[in-house]
Amino acid sequence: MSKKFTVTPWKVEGDIDYNRLIKEFGTEPLTDELLARLRRNAGGELHHFLRRKIFFSHRDLKWLLDEYEKGNKFYLYTGRGPSGNTHIGHLIPWIFTKWLQDRFDAELWFQLTDDEKFLFNEKLTMEETNRMAYENALDIIALGFRQGKTFIFSDLDYSKTLYRQALKVAKKLTVSTAKAVFGFKDSDNVGEVFFTSVQSVPAFLPSVLKGRNVPCLIPYAIDQDAHFRVTRDITPKLGYYKPAAIHCRFLPPLTGPGGKMSASVAETAVYTTDPPETVERKIRKYAFSGGRDTISEHRKKGGNPDVDVSYQWLTFFEENDEKLKKIHDDYVSGALLTGELKQILIDKLTAFLKRHQENREKARKVLDRFVLKD
Ligand code: TYM
């Protein structure tokens, strides 16, 4: 039976079958063999997002590692559409990107698409999306990316450099391809159709600026893939490599096991700026439970971690495999109650966010050293 779900850059809904997405999008699964190779090149360890197949799919990673092993180092590219506050789902690709930067000594080019959010959101002004870009940049810097190797830019404020390259992409992209890939309708504004050209640019811009072809790896959650299908068609026509990509699953919303956390629905999300009381209240009130209706039934039959959002979140935020396994087994056996499981998550997340918020405030002082403008 095939269940219905939607995964596009602008809408994620339903019970997502990630294996089916691999087939539909034409990506490759991250195999154990490839993970072993990544481990070797990363200095003998794998991030828990890889061990747990939270990053589950890729494009051309094998080629990227072939090049790396020959001494042709890659850079990283990822981004954020600044429509509001950052939520902890957005951090997932970025936490992983930071690990890649450290392990592979790679530059990071980070795009803030304030132009996109202006075009795609009825209500937002350009001033608002531009302001949010720099608020969101604090979350990026707070994760510990390296100064001098990390270049963060707003599309609006780096437009002179970006626009010239975006035009080259746009010239190779037909309206019918944009319609087929993104499902645009004639009633959509022309800026929306053009925008993907801008998101393609950082996938080859460092090659332009350095005057030589440099391999690129783009980590992102699978919703952004449509953009990079277009990019990969066009960069060879401009004389550059196709970017490689590595894709993660979504951190689920608090309210249910399916879909993705959405910044526009406050109850489903925990924001990076939420104080501990808010985090605790949201988890206690909204976190979908895989527990039983009564304590005695739970003790007898146990809970279901596969649908329990608190447990699912811990698979992203509890790095220690043994601790996670014990939580899993205790929940299944009924030894651990839903309220206790929620408390474990609350403790973990509030500790993480306390550190993050401190780093975020410190980031204000160094923001200028990370930002490119022209
Ligand atoms: P945006 O702002 O929607 O999302 C930023 C990044 O977060 C990922 N993401 C998630 N990951 C895990 N769990 C979730 N619940 C979740 N929700 C979002 C997104 O896949 C993305 O990686 N147009 C882009 C900005 C952009 C970009 C890029 C993203 C520009 N260039 C290159 C990735 C790579 C956007 O609006 O992302």
mmCIF file of C-alpha atoms and ligand atoms in Angstrom:
data_model
loop_
_atom_site.group_PDB
_atom_site.id
_atom_site.type_symbol
_atom_site.label_atom_id
_atom_site.label_comp_id
_atom_site.label_asym_id
_atom_site.label_seq_id
_atom_site.Cartn_x
_atom_site.Cartn_y
_atom_site.Cartn_z
ATOM 1 C CA MET A 1 0.000 0.000 0.000
ATOM 2 C CA SER A 2 1.488 3.364 -0.897
ATOM 3 C CA LYS A 3 0.755 6.162 1.536
ATOM 4 C CA LYS A 4 0.622 9.755 0.374
ATOM 5 C CA PHE A 5 3.297 12.239 1.311
ATOM 6 C CA THR A 6 4.816 15.393 -0.160
ATOM 7 C CA VAL A 7 8.450 16.530 -0.092
ATOM 8 C CA THR A 8 9.304 19.754 -1.943
ATOM 9 C CA PRO A 9 11.460 22.742 -0.947
ATOM 10 C CA TRP A 10 8.299 24.554 0.169
ATOM 11 C CA LYS A 11 6.082 21.804 1.532
ATOM 12 C CA VAL A 12 6.716 18.637 3.545
ATOM 13 C CA GLU A 13 3.726 16.618 4.680
ATOM 14 C CA GLY A 14 2.616 13.112 5.586
ATOM 15 C CA ASP A 15 4.331 9.915 6.547
ATOM 16 C CA ILE A 16 7.560 10.071 4.547
ATOM 17 C CA ASP A 17 8.925 6.886 3.002
ATOM 18 C CA TYR A 18 12.617 7.725 2.640
ATOM 19 C CA ASN A 19 13.437 4.656 0.566
ATOM 20 C CA ARG A 20 10.793 5.658 -1.922
ATOM 21 C CA LEU A 21 12.294 9.159 -2.081
ATOM 22 C CA ILE A 22 15.652 7.654 -3.037
ATOM 23 C CA LYS A 23 13.934 6.023 -5.993
ATOM 24 C CA GLU A 24 11.733 8.973 -6.949
ATOM 25 C CA PHE A 25 14.492 11.573 -6.703
ATOM 26 C CA GLY A 26 17.090 9.255 -8.243
ATOM 27 C CA THR A 27 19.616 9.546 -5.384
ATOM 28 C CA GLU A 28 21.819 6.751 -3.989
ATOM 29 C CA PRO A 29 21.470 5.121 -0.567
ATOM 30 C CA LEU A 30 24.387 5.624 1.835
ATOM 31 C CA THR A 31 25.681 2.069 1.931
ATOM 32 C CA ASP A 32 27.752 0.506 4.717
ATOM 33 C CA GLU A 33 30.640 0.268 2.260
ATOM 34 C CA LEU A 34 30.561 3.989 1.580
ATOM 35 C CA LEU A 35 30.221 4.728 5.293
ATOM 36 C CA ALA A 36 33.320 2.639 5.982
ATOM 37 C CA ARG A 37 35.207 4.685 3.403
ATOM 38 C CA LEU A 38 33.954 7.928 4.916
ATOM 39 C CA ARG A 39 35.075 6.684 8.342
ATOM 40 C CA ARG A 40 38.571 5.956 7.084
ATOM 41 C CA ASN A 41 38.913 9.375 5.503
ATOM 42 C CA ALA A 42 37.377 11.121 8.521
ATOM 43 C CA GLY A 43 40.081 9.829 10.854
ATOM 44 C CA GLY A 44 38.456 6.613 12.058
ATOM 45 C CA GLU A 45 35.160 7.857 13.463
ATOM 46 C CA LEU A 46 31.648 8.376 12.147
ATOM 47 C CA HIS A 47 29.245 11.031 13.339
ATOM 48 C CA HIS A 48 26.168 9.536 15.044
ATOM 49 C CA PHE A 49 24.010 10.992 12.249
ATOM 50 C CA LEU A 50 25.854 8.605 9.930
ATOM 51 C CA ARG A 51 25.934 5.664 12.333
ATOM 52 C CA ARG A 52 22.143 5.953 12.658
ATOM 53 C CA LYS A 53 21.511 6.669 8.976
ATOM 54 C CA ILE A 54 19.933 10.027 9.780
ATOM 55 C CA PHE A 55 21.981 10.999 6.745
ATOM 56 C CA PHE A 56 20.692 8.281 4.469
ATOM 57 C CA SER A 57 21.248 9.254 0.856
ATOM 58 C CA HIS A 58 23.722 11.009 -1.433
ATOM 59 C CA ARG A 59 24.710 11.993 -4.938
ATOM 60 C CA ASP A 60 28.252 11.370 -6.212
ATOM 61 C CA LEU A 61 29.829 10.872 -2.789
ATOM 62 C CA LYS A 62 31.947 8.087 -4.222
ATOM 63 C CA TRP A 63 33.373 10.441 -6.829
ATOM 64 C CA LEU A 64 33.981 13.087 -4.160
ATOM 65 C CA LEU A 65 35.978 10.607 -2.054
ATOM 66 C CA ASP A 66 37.909 9.408 -5.123
ATOM 67 C CA GLU A 67 38.962 13.020 -5.708
ATOM 68 C CA TYR A 68 39.712 13.577 -2.022
ATOM 69 C CA GLU A 69 41.900 10.480 -1.883
ATOM 70 C CA LYS A 70 43.802 11.848 -4.896
ATOM 71 C CA GLY A 71 44.408 15.083 -2.964
ATOM 72 C CA ASN A 72 41.665 17.132 -4.660
ATOM 73 C CA LYS A 73 39.967 18.597 -1.587
ATOM 74 C CA PHE A 74 36.335 19.665 -1.588
ATOM 75 C CA TYR A 75 34.505 22.619 -0.059
ATOM 76 C CA LEU A 76 31.114 22.534 1.657
ATOM 77 C CA TYR A 77 28.043 24.514 0.695
ATOM 78 C CA THR A 78 24.770 24.755 2.585
ATOM 79 C CA GLY A 79 22.171 27.383 3.475
ATOM 80 C CA ARG A 80 19.134 28.795 5.180
ATOM 81 C CA GLY A 81 16.006 30.610 4.010
ATOM 82 C CA PRO A 82 15.596 33.307 6.674
ATOM 83 C CA SER A 83 11.823 33.412 7.164
ATOM 84 C CA GLY A 84 11.898 33.509 10.970
ATOM 85 C CA ASN A 85 13.742 32.111 13.950
ATOM 86 C CA THR A 86 15.938 29.068 13.550
ATOM 87 C CA HIS A 87 14.451 25.865 14.946
ATOM 88 C CA ILE A 88 16.401 22.850 16.101
ATOM 89 C CA GLY A 89 15.515 20.941 12.889
ATOM 90 C CA HIS A 90 17.531 23.436 10.836
ATOM 91 C CA LEU A 91 20.534 22.717 13.015
ATOM 92 C CA ILE A 92 20.693 19.070 11.941
ATOM 93 C CA PRO A 93 22.400 19.580 8.539
ATOM 94 C CA TRP A 94 24.553 22.333 10.040
ATOM 95 C CA ILE A 95 25.798 20.259 12.997
ATOM 96 C CA PHE A 96 26.806 17.630 10.480
ATOM 97 C CA THR A 97 28.411 20.209 8.187
ATOM 98 C CA LYS A 98 30.537 21.396 11.105
ATOM 99 C CA TRP A 99 31.716 17.829 11.674
ATOM 100 C CA LEU A 100 32.627 17.583 7.986
ATOM 101 C CA GLN A 101 34.477 20.911 8.127
ATOM 102 C CA ASP A 102 36.580 19.683 11.053
ATOM 103 C CA ARG A 103 37.238 16.201 9.687
ATOM 104 C CA PHE A 104 38.017 17.226 6.121
ATOM 105 C CA ASP A 105 39.491 20.672 6.783
ATOM 106 C CA ALA A 106 37.005 22.122 4.319
ATOM 107 C CA GLU A 107 35.842 25.649 3.577
ATOM 108 C CA LEU A 108 32.144 26.301 4.114
ATOM 109 C CA TRP A 109 30.112 28.615 1.883
ATOM 110 C CA PHE A 110 26.821 29.398 3.614
ATOM 111 C CA GLN A 111 23.998 31.056 1.680
ATOM 112 C CA LEU A 112 21.203 33.047 3.366
ATOM 113 C CA THR A 113 18.390 33.291 0.835
ATOM 114 C CA ASP A 114 16.676 36.480 1.994
ATOM 115 C CA ASP A 115 15.671 37.036 -1.660
ATOM 116 C CA GLU A 116 13.887 33.649 -1.724
ATOM 117 C CA LYS A 117 11.914 34.289 1.425
ATOM 118 C CA PHE A 118 10.870 37.727 0.155
ATOM 119 C CA LEU A 119 9.650 36.225 -3.128
ATOM 120 C CA PHE A 120 7.909 33.182 -1.711
ATOM 121 C CA ASN A 121 6.245 34.695 1.328
ATOM 122 C CA GLU A 122 3.303 37.057 0.792
ATOM 123 C CA LYS A 123 3.785 38.818 4.082
ATOM 124 C CA LEU A 124 7.521 39.246 4.510
ATOM 125 C CA THR A 125 9.295 42.434 3.441
ATOM 126 C CA MET A 126 12.838 42.492 2.081
ATOM 127 C CA GLU A 127 13.970 44.384 5.183
ATOM 128 C CA GLU A 128 12.585 41.641 7.429
ATOM 129 C CA THR A 129 14.124 38.727 5.553
ATOM 130 C CA ASN A 130 17.449 40.575 5.392
ATOM 131 C CA ARG A 131 17.362 41.242 9.141
ATOM 132 C CA MET A 132 16.432 37.605 9.864
ATOM 133 C CA ALA A 133 19.366 36.471 7.702
ATOM 134 C CA TYR A 134 21.806 37.985 10.201
ATOM 135 C CA GLU A 135 19.847 36.714 13.213
ATOM 136 C CA ASN A 136 20.014 33.212 11.694
ATOM 137 C CA ALA A 137 23.736 33.701 10.990
ATOM 138 C CA LEU A 138 24.287 33.844 14.770
ATOM 139 C CA ASP A 139 22.958 30.284 15.046
ATOM 140 C CA ILE A 140 25.392 29.162 12.378
ATOM 141 C CA ILE A 141 28.402 30.774 14.035
ATOM 142 C CA ALA A 142 27.265 29.448 17.450
ATOM 143 C CA LEU A 143 27.823 25.902 16.195
ATOM 144 C CA GLY A 144 31.562 26.576 16.055
ATOM 145 C CA PHE A 145 32.373 26.917 12.363
ATOM 146 C CA ARG A 146 35.911 28.085 11.774
ATOM 147 C CA GLN A 147 36.669 31.706 11.200
ATOM 148 C CA GLY A 148 38.639 32.266 7.991
ATOM 149 C CA LYS A 149 37.265 29.062 6.484
ATOM 150 C CA THR A 150 33.571 29.930 6.732
ATOM 151 C CA PHE A 151 31.912 32.464 4.448
ATOM 152 C CA ILE A 152 28.329 33.475 5.196
ATOM 153 C CA PHE A 153 26.472 35.712 2.758
ATOM 154 C CA SER A 154 22.997 37.137 2.284
ATOM 155 C CA ASP A 155 21.851 36.996 -1.343
ATOM 156 C CA LEU A 156 20.731 40.633 -1.102
ATOM 157 C CA ASP A 157 24.050 41.860 0.277
ATOM 158 C CA TYR A 158 26.313 39.752 -1.957
ATOM 159 C CA SER A 159 24.217 40.308 -5.042
ATOM 160 C CA LYS A 160 26.844 41.861 -7.271
ATOM 161 C CA THR A 161 28.919 38.689 -7.200
ATOM 162 C CA LEU A 162 25.960 36.301 -7.194
ATOM 163 C CA TYR A 163 23.849 37.953 -9.887
ATOM 164 C CA ARG A 164 26.421 37.618 -12.645
ATOM 165 C CA GLN A 165 26.705 33.875 -11.993
ATOM 166 C CA ALA A 166 22.955 33.411 -11.503
ATOM 167 C CA LEU A 167 22.380 34.849 -14.966
ATOM 168 C CA LYS A 168 24.628 32.172 -16.450
ATOM 169 C CA VAL A 169 22.488 29.501 -14.772
ATOM 170 C CA ALA A 170 19.213 31.189 -15.739
ATOM 171 C CA LYS A 171 20.242 31.284 -19.391
ATOM 172 C CA LYS A 172 20.499 27.471 -19.394
ATOM 173 C CA LEU A 173 17.235 26.870 -17.525
ATOM 174 C CA THR A 174 13.934 26.793 -19.375
ATOM 175 C CA VAL A 175 10.597 27.687 -17.861
ATOM 176 C CA SER A 176 9.299 24.241 -18.740
ATOM 177 C CA THR A 177 12.098 22.562 -16.746
ATOM 178 C CA ALA A 178 11.427 24.850 -13.775
ATOM 179 C CA LYS A 179 7.735 23.999 -13.998
ATOM 180 C CA ALA A 180 8.376 20.271 -14.256
ATOM 181 C CA VAL A 181 10.838 20.204 -11.333
ATOM 182 C CA PHE A 182 9.099 22.607 -8.946
ATOM 183 C CA GLY A 183 5.469 22.471 -10.078
ATOM 184 C CA PHE A 184 5.174 26.229 -10.701
ATOM 185 C CA LYS A 185 1.881 27.532 -12.027
ATOM 186 C CA ASP A 186 1.335 30.483 -14.379
ATOM 187 C CA SER A 187 -0.072 32.446 -11.449
ATOM 188 C CA ASP A 188 3.252 32.219 -9.541
ATOM 189 C CA ASN A 189 5.481 35.286 -9.717
ATOM 190 C CA VAL A 190 8.437 35.272 -12.136
ATOM 191 C CA GLY A 191 10.899 35.844 -9.295
ATOM 192 C CA GLU A 192 9.992 32.426 -7.893
ATOM 193 C CA VAL A 193 10.788 30.756 -11.199
ATOM 194 C CA PHE A 194 14.129 32.580 -11.433
ATOM 195 C CA PHE A 195 15.156 31.996 -7.816
ATOM 196 C CA THR A 196 16.589 28.483 -8.181
ATOM 197 C CA SER A 197 19.326 30.020 -10.390
ATOM 198 C CA VAL A 198 20.554 31.908 -7.314
ATOM 199 C CA GLN A 199 20.580 28.801 -5.105
ATOM 200 C CA SER A 200 22.743 27.063 -7.733
ATOM 201 C CA VAL A 201 25.494 29.662 -7.666
ATOM 202 C CA PRO A 202 27.435 28.672 -4.507
ATOM 203 C CA ALA A 203 27.732 25.160 -5.962
ATOM 204 C CA PHE A 204 30.369 26.565 -8.356
ATOM 205 C CA LEU A 205 31.170 30.115 -7.177
ATOM 206 C CA PRO A 206 34.403 29.171 -5.338
ATOM 207 C CA SER A 207 35.606 27.590 -8.597
ATOM 208 C CA VAL A 208 34.929 30.895 -10.372
ATOM 209 C CA LEU A 209 36.662 32.946 -7.681
ATOM 210 C CA LYS A 210 39.674 30.638 -7.346
ATOM 211 C CA GLY A 211 40.022 30.220 -11.107
ATOM 212 C CA ARG A 212 40.134 26.421 -10.900
ATOM 213 C CA ASN A 213 37.544 23.678 -10.527
ATOM 214 C CA VAL A 214 36.989 22.681 -6.869
ATOM 215 C CA PRO A 215 34.720 19.758 -5.886
ATOM 216 C CA CYS A 216 31.695 20.745 -3.816
ATOM 217 C CA LEU A 217 29.677 18.771 -1.244
ATOM 218 C CA ILE A 218 26.230 20.036 -0.206
ATOM 219 C CA PRO A 219 24.653 18.664 2.990
ATOM 220 C CA TYR A 220 20.892 19.299 3.340
ATOM 221 C CA ALA A 221 17.609 17.685 4.333
ATOM 222 C CA ILE A 222 16.050 15.947 1.356
ATOM 223 C CA ASP A 223 13.411 18.686 0.821
ATOM 224 C CA GLN A 224 15.993 20.897 -0.941
ATOM 225 C CA ASP A 225 16.930 18.257 -3.495
ATOM 226 C CA ALA A 226 14.886 19.641 -6.394
ATOM 227 C CA HIS A 227 17.159 22.698 -6.566
ATOM 228 C CA PHE A 228 20.269 20.613 -6.875
ATOM 229 C CA ARG A 229 18.844 18.333 -9.561
ATOM 230 C CA VAL A 230 18.670 21.512 -11.647
ATOM 231 C CA THR A 231 22.145 22.637 -10.521
ATOM 232 C CA ARG A 232 23.693 19.303 -11.455
ATOM 233 C CA ASP A 233 22.227 19.514 -14.949
ATOM 234 C CA ILE A 234 23.622 22.964 -15.534
ATOM 235 C CA THR A 235 27.090 23.218 -13.916
ATOM 236 C CA PRO A 236 28.758 20.889 -16.484
ATOM 237 C CA LYS A 237 27.321 23.106 -19.236
ATOM 238 C CA LEU A 238 29.155 26.028 -17.606
ATOM 239 C CA GLY A 239 32.393 24.054 -17.337
ATOM 240 C CA TYR A 240 32.196 23.135 -13.633
ATOM 241 C CA TYR A 241 31.855 19.869 -11.694
ATOM 242 C CA LYS A 242 28.432 18.625 -10.662
ATOM 243 C CA PRO A 243 28.181 19.197 -6.906
ATOM 244 C CA ALA A 244 27.998 16.085 -4.712
ATOM 245 C CA ALA A 245 25.278 15.979 -2.061
ATOM 246 C CA ILE A 246 24.465 14.216 1.191
ATOM 247 C CA HIS A 247 20.885 14.133 2.472
ATOM 248 C CA CYS A 248 19.302 13.817 5.904
ATOM 249 C CA ARG A 249 15.876 12.877 7.172
ATOM 250 C CA PHE A 250 13.743 15.441 8.969
ATOM 251 C CA LEU A 251 13.644 16.022 12.669
ATOM 252 C CA PRO A 252 9.929 15.302 13.149
ATOM 253 C CA PRO A 253 7.529 17.917 14.532
ATOM 254 C CA LEU A 254 6.718 17.686 18.238
ATOM 255 C CA THR A 255 3.100 16.895 17.524
ATOM 256 C CA GLY A 256 3.479 13.794 15.424
ATOM 257 C CA PRO A 257 5.873 11.271 14.011
ATOM 258 C CA GLY A 258 5.353 12.281 10.319
ATOM 259 C CA GLY A 259 6.404 15.336 8.290
ATOM 260 C CA LYS A 260 8.990 17.918 9.311
ATOM 261 C CA MET A 261 9.255 20.481 12.039
ATOM 262 C CA SER A 262 7.942 23.721 10.623
ATOM 263 C CA ALA A 263 9.010 27.175 11.771
ATOM 264 C CA SER A 264 5.572 28.588 11.022
ATOM 265 C CA VAL A 265 3.727 26.355 13.517
ATOM 266 C CA ALA A 266 5.058 27.344 16.939
ATOM 267 C CA GLU A 267 3.738 24.282 18.839
ATOM 268 C CA THR A 268 5.497 21.837 16.556
ATOM 269 C CA ALA A 269 8.904 23.446 16.888
ATOM 270 C CA VAL A 270 11.543 24.241 19.470
ATOM 271 C CA TYR A 271 13.424 27.393 18.514
ATOM 272 C CA THR A 272 17.087 27.930 19.290
ATOM 273 C CA THR A 273 16.114 30.999 21.326
ATOM 274 C CA ASP A 274 13.435 29.273 23.454
ATOM 275 C CA PRO A 275 14.145 29.581 27.199
ATOM 276 C CA PRO A 276 14.244 26.324 29.233
ATOM 277 C CA GLU A 277 10.720 26.813 30.651
ATOM 278 C CA THR A 278 9.304 27.043 27.123
ATOM 279 C CA VAL A 279 11.203 23.955 25.973
ATOM 280 C CA GLU A 280 9.914 22.030 28.977
ATOM 281 C CA ARG A 281 6.316 23.223 28.487
ATOM 282 C CA LYS A 282 6.283 22.400 24.766
ATOM 283 C CA ILE A 283 7.678 18.916 25.288
ATOM 284 C CA ARG A 284 5.369 18.123 28.207
ATOM 285 C CA LYS A 285 2.309 19.437 26.390
ATOM 286 C CA TYR A 286 2.849 18.547 22.739
ATOM 287 C CA ALA A 287 5.432 15.777 22.311
ATOM 288 C CA PHE A 288 3.569 12.905 20.672
ATOM 289 C CA SER A 289 3.835 9.839 22.890
ATOM 290 C CA GLY A 290 4.278 6.197 21.982
ATOM 291 C CA GLY A 291 3.283 5.259 25.533
ATOM 292 C CA ARG A 292 0.179 3.430 26.740
ATOM 293 C CA ASP A 293 -2.976 5.019 28.141
ATOM 294 C CA THR A 294 -2.417 3.954 31.755
ATOM 295 C CA ILE A 295 0.708 3.339 33.800
ATOM 296 C CA SER A 296 -0.235 -0.267 34.531
ATOM 297 C CA GLU A 297 -0.821 -1.006 30.848
ATOM 298 C CA HIS A 298 2.486 0.689 30.003
ATOM 299 C CA ARG A 299 4.338 -1.355 32.614
ATOM 300 C CA LYS A 300 2.818 -4.543 31.187
ATOM 301 C CA LYS A 301 3.048 -3.929 27.437
ATOM 302 C CA GLY A 302 5.704 -1.211 27.104
ATOM 303 C CA GLY A 303 5.853 1.822 24.792
ATOM 304 C CA ASN A 304 6.568 2.219 21.084
ATOM 305 C CA PRO A 305 9.769 4.248 20.460
ATOM 306 C CA ASP A 306 9.241 4.221 16.679
ATOM 307 C CA VAL A 307 6.381 6.700 16.923
ATOM 308 C CA ASP A 308 7.395 8.434 20.148
ATOM 309 C CA VAL A 309 8.687 11.898 19.264
ATOM 310 C CA SER A 310 10.744 12.306 22.466
ATOM 311 C CA TYR A 311 12.616 9.113 21.636
ATOM 312 C CA GLN A 312 12.959 10.106 17.981
ATOM 313 C CA TRP A 313 14.454 13.449 18.995
ATOM 314 C CA LEU A 314 16.917 11.680 21.262
ATOM 315 C CA THR A 315 18.175 9.709 18.257
ATOM 316 C CA PHE A 316 19.286 13.114 16.904
ATOM 317 C CA PHE A 317 20.513 14.682 20.155
ATOM 318 C CA GLU A 318 21.831 11.821 22.353
ATOM 319 C CA GLU A 319 25.223 11.014 20.877
ATOM 320 C CA ASN A 320 26.013 8.061 23.127
ATOM 321 C CA ASP A 321 24.845 4.808 21.483
ATOM 322 C CA GLU A 322 24.779 2.819 24.729
ATOM 323 C CA LYS A 323 22.703 5.410 26.573
ATOM 324 C CA LEU A 324 20.283 5.576 23.653
ATOM 325 C CA LYS A 325 19.957 1.795 23.509
ATOM 326 C CA LYS A 326 19.176 1.599 27.223
ATOM 327 C CA ILE A 327 16.475 4.281 26.845
ATOM 328 C CA HIS A 328 15.037 2.347 23.896
ATOM 329 C CA ASP A 329 15.039 -1.011 25.680
ATOM 330 C CA ASP A 330 13.626 0.403 28.912
ATOM 331 C CA TYR A 331 10.816 2.103 27.018
ATOM 332 C CA VAL A 332 9.958 -1.056 25.095
ATOM 333 C CA SER A 333 9.954 -3.152 28.280
ATOM 334 C CA GLY A 334 7.752 -0.662 30.138
ATOM 335 C CA ALA A 335 10.398 0.126 32.771
ATOM 336 C CA LEU A 336 10.581 3.720 31.491
ATOM 337 C CA LEU A 337 7.381 5.784 31.505
ATOM 338 C CA THR A 338 6.492 8.522 28.984
ATOM 339 C CA GLY A 339 6.905 11.280 31.592
ATOM 340 C CA GLU A 340 10.379 9.979 32.438
ATOM 341 C CA LEU A 341 11.350 9.736 28.794
ATOM 342 C CA LYS A 342 10.185 13.322 28.266
ATOM 343 C CA GLN A 343 12.326 14.404 31.225
ATOM 344 C CA ILE A 344 15.422 12.801 29.662
ATOM 345 C CA LEU A 345 14.774 14.767 26.472
ATOM 346 C CA ILE A 346 14.089 18.009 28.374
ATOM 347 C CA ASP A 347 17.397 17.676 30.271
ATOM 348 C CA LYS A 348 19.348 16.894 27.107
ATOM 349 C CA LEU A 349 17.840 19.672 25.036
ATOM 350 C CA THR A 350 17.933 22.407 27.660
ATOM 351 C CA ALA A 351 21.627 21.667 28.300
ATOM 352 C CA PHE A 352 22.308 21.817 24.544
ATOM 353 C CA LEU A 353 20.350 25.060 24.134
ATOM 354 C CA LYS A 354 21.968 26.724 27.152
ATOM 355 C CA ARG A 355 25.380 26.299 25.509
ATOM 356 C CA HIS A 356 24.009 27.269 22.119
ATOM 357 C CA GLN A 357 22.398 30.464 23.441
ATOM 358 C CA GLU A 358 25.624 31.522 25.161
ATOM 359 C CA ASN A 359 27.577 30.942 21.946
ATOM 360 C CA ARG A 360 24.892 32.740 19.972
ATOM 361 C CA GLU A 361 25.291 35.890 22.046
ATOM 362 C CA LYS A 362 29.079 35.741 21.715
ATOM 363 C CA ALA A 363 28.649 35.366 17.940
ATOM 364 C CA ARG A 364 27.267 38.932 17.687
ATOM 365 C CA LYS A 365 30.745 40.276 18.328
ATOM 366 C CA VAL A 366 32.411 38.250 15.559
ATOM 367 C CA LEU A 367 29.611 38.232 12.975
ATOM 368 C CA ASP A 368 31.450 40.659 10.665
ATOM 369 C CA ARG A 369 34.428 38.338 10.433
ATOM 370 C CA PHE A 370 32.269 35.604 8.884
ATOM 371 C CA VAL A 371 30.133 37.663 6.527
ATOM 372 C CA LEU A 372 30.843 38.398 2.838
ATOM 373 C CA LYS A 373 29.281 41.511 1.262
ATOM 374 C CA ASP A 374 29.900 43.310 -2.001
HETATM 375 P P1 TYM B 1 15.477 26.187 5.022
HETATM 376 O O1 TYM B 1 15.700 27.471 5.733
HETATM 377 O O2 TYM B 1 14.071 25.758 4.777
HETATM 378 O O3 TYM B 1 16.185 25.038 5.816
HETATM 379 C C1 TYM B 1 17.551 25.121 6.206
HETATM 380 C C2 TYM B 1 18.147 23.720 6.237
HETATM 381 O O4 TYM B 1 17.476 22.929 7.197
HETATM 382 C C3 TYM B 1 16.964 21.749 6.595
HETATM 383 N N1 TYM B 1 15.736 21.424 7.355
HETATM 384 C C4 TYM B 1 15.652 20.379 8.209
HETATM 385 N N2 TYM B 1 16.531 19.420 8.528
HETATM 386 C C5 TYM B 1 16.148 18.492 9.428
HETATM 387 N N3 TYM B 1 14.921 18.487 10.002
HETATM 388 C C6 TYM B 1 14.000 19.429 9.725
HETATM 389 N N4 TYM B 1 12.810 19.410 10.299
HETATM 390 C C7 TYM B 1 14.355 20.446 8.773
HETATM 391 N N5 TYM B 1 13.720 21.521 8.250
HETATM 392 C C8 TYM B 1 14.578 22.103 7.394
HETATM 393 C C9 TYM B 1 16.776 22.110 5.134
HETATM 394 O O5 TYM B 1 16.787 20.992 4.297
HETATM 395 C C10 TYM B 1 17.992 22.982 4.895
HETATM 396 O O6 TYM B 1 19.128 22.191 4.670
HETATM 397 N N6 TYM B 1 16.341 27.463 0.195
HETATM 398 C C11 TYM B 1 16.944 26.940 1.416
HETATM 399 C C12 TYM B 1 18.227 27.683 1.804
HETATM 400 C C13 TYM B 1 19.430 27.223 1.043
HETATM 401 C C14 TYM B 1 20.041 25.934 1.139
HETATM 402 C C15 TYM B 1 21.151 25.970 0.251
HETATM 403 C C16 TYM B 1 19.763 24.806 1.921
HETATM 404 C C17 TYM B 1 20.150 27.938 0.134
HETATM 405 N N7 TYM B 1 21.174 27.205 -0.343
HETATM 406 C C18 TYM B 1 21.983 24.862 0.118
HETATM 407 C C19 TYM B 1 20.590 23.700 1.780
HETATM 408 C C20 TYM B 1 21.677 23.728 0.880
HETATM 409 C C21 TYM B 1 15.943 26.996 2.561
HETATM 410 O O7 TYM B 1 14.972 27.728 2.523
HETATM 411 O O8 TYM B 1 16.277 26.186 3.644
#
